[in-house]
Amino acid sequence: MPPFRHRDTRDSGYPVQPAAALPARAGRGFSRDPGRNEPRSAQVRPGIRLDESTVIKYLSMAGGDPEQAVRLRRFLLASAAYAICIPLVWLACKFNLIGREPAWILVAMMVAVNVGLYGVFRTGLNRKFSDPSLTWVQVFVGNVVVMVAVYSFDQGRAVVLNLSLVVLTLGVFHFTTREFVKTALQILAGYAAVINLLMFFKPETVNVYHEWFQWAGLAAVLPLFAVIGGRISGLRQRLRSSNEELQSALGNVRQMATHDHLTGLSNRVLFNEELQHALARAERHARPVALFFMDLDRFKNINDTLGHQFGDRVLQEAAKRLAGCVREGDIIARLGGDEFVLLVEELGDQATLSEIARKLLAAVSELRKIDGHELNVTLSIGICTYPADGRDSRALLAGADIAMYRAKDRGRNRFCFYSAELQSHTPETLALEAGLRHGLERGEFRVYYQPKIDMRTGSITGVEALLRWQHPEKGLLLPEKFIQLAEETGLIIPIGLWTLREVCERSKAWKDAGLPRMPIAVNLSASQFREEQLVPQLAEILKSTGTDSDILELEITESMVMRDPDEAVKLMRNLRAMGVRLTIDDFGTGYSSLGYLKLFPINNLKVDRSFVRDLPHSRDDVAITRAVIAMAHSLEMNVIAEGVELREQLDVLRKEGCDEFQGYLCRPPLAEEDLIRFIRDGGTRGTLN
């Protein structure tokens, strides 16, 4: 099947049509004859090539029936021969080769016959005959006209007869031998009837012996000529069939060379060729080109669990859905494996390209069931544009490939635009990224805990869980060394889930060991907060670990909730309904709206360390801290100050009414065994007075 390749985008345009809306395509999409790029309407019958206006005219005359249009066209071509005969009859009459009366009879016959047949074709009555083309009717009428002419010509009768027979014979070269013999017998019978009529009505104008001698000669020659004509006709038919088979074979060879045998889409060879042409057009006309690099997520799992044959079925269905989502001017191809590419010309703005990507993602995600097997097929897409991201095919393919892998890193089932930053990683960063991918599998992550202390009593009110990575070569790494990379690669989602489960399991273990009950705060990443499955995933973790929900405290930043405040409110209410406590972290560093803040179901508010750092020397920071504490208390929120390292900072916070603090003044983040020892030793009780 040829690639999708249509240039007229006036009616299709994006947003693109869903797959269900495009059951068949007339252009370079699913099955068409190789090499035929003209509209379907122009292919009325193989071998007949007409321009579009002519096709429309004949289809209109035939009531929209392509076969009837062909019959009508052939009849009109035959009628043209009669139209030529009329002036010839007039000339014969002028030179006294035929009388006026028979001339009028001939003209009247030709006009009447053709008008009658035209009416039959236009009304469709010809369809009721076994031969809807009325070929034999037209041949018989032609013979009658010839015989009337032969009868009417007083002079040059033999010339008229022989010329008419030659024309008629050439006209029936498409007949088989049997049809040819039938025509020959019809001619002989007609000529014999004419001779007898001449002998009876016009004996003075006819040489009987000469006419019968000529008839005998025709009787001897025409059957032989019929056999020869039939052989020639058969030979022509065989040559035509051989040529069609050759063309079909050549088309199949090209099809196999340029198209993917499994999906019918273009293969890598044809796509590279089309990409070169598209870039040349883009450079010549100064217009953009976009390249989408698509890869099915976790396709290897399908092959491994259900077999390669079923995997092929998935690829075929995915290809159909992807192909059904593109405009008629776009090119889609399969490069190999589960990799597909889409070439879009004349579109370069990110809004439109994003809409295309969303349509592609949605189309593949609808692939839920094949052969009774439930599926969850998703797609990752990388997008690269000309000329912004590259000016040749190699650069565009490489950029789209990089962007596609970044989409996978960010959680799959999404798209990502290429940017120069995606290639700006140093070898050290790339090595760190590779190690990060295996960190969870190897159990290299650790959770440290920093105590939170009550300002008034000095007792421990809870702990904050802080992630560390025990790198096999670099040692213990702090979050600032790898969290941003985890966010960029999408690994933050599984790492975050592991942290939540680890914290809940440790909390249950501490409870069973008889330690005091205390909340554990866990920082949520922006990606986790936007994850649709956060609530059910968290519910499953709490249930499977047997942890009380009010033990868990989730810390979220104000920038996360202000990205979409309305959705954030819904999510936070769902979390609170589970019994989970919520804390706004880094308050004051973003752009929270007080109107929204009062709607957030928040338990705690954290004063960012950037305001605590310069206490008590910065009058501005003192004023800001005082205002934040007062506002939080008015909204019935508990206030926690982080990053407290000096006694002077603690004194200011206590004076302003801060409820809790954490920082190196009390303890740095502790490993689990050190935290347990710290708790059993009584913590900081009595040491902060």
Coordinates of N, CA and C in Angstrom, one line a residue, residues 198-199 202-211:
L198 N -32.0 -5.7 -56.0 CA -31.6 -5.0 -57.2 C -32.1 -5.7 -58.5
M199 N -32.0 -7.0 -58.5 CA -32.5 -7.8 -59.6 C -34.0 -7.6 -59.8
K202 N -34.4 -2.9 -59.6 CA -33.5 -2.0 -60.5 C -32.7 -2.9 -61.4
P203 N -33.2 -3.7 -62.2 CA -32.4 -4.7 -63.0 C -31.5 -3.9 -64.0
E204 N -31.9 -2.7 -64.4 CA -31.1 -2.0 -65.4 C -29.8 -1.5 -64.8
T205 N -29.7 -1.4 -63.5 CA -28.5 -0.8 -62.8 C -27.6 -1.9 -62.3
V206 N -27.9 -3.1 -62.5 CA -27.0 -4.2 -61.9 C -26.6 -5.2 -62.9
N207 N -25.3 -5.6 -62.8 CA -24.7 -6.7 -63.6 C -24.8 -7.9 -62.7
V208 N -25.8 -8.7 -62.9 CA -26.1 -9.8 -62.0 C -24.9 -10.8 -61.8
Y209 N -24.3 -11.2 -63.0 CA -23.2 -12.1 -62.9 C -22.0 -11.5 -62.1
H210 N -21.8 -10.2 -62.4 CA -20.7 -9.5 -61.7 C -20.9 -9.5 -60.2
E211 N -22.1 -9.1 -59.8 CA -22.5 -9.0 -58.4 C -22.4 -10.4 -57.7

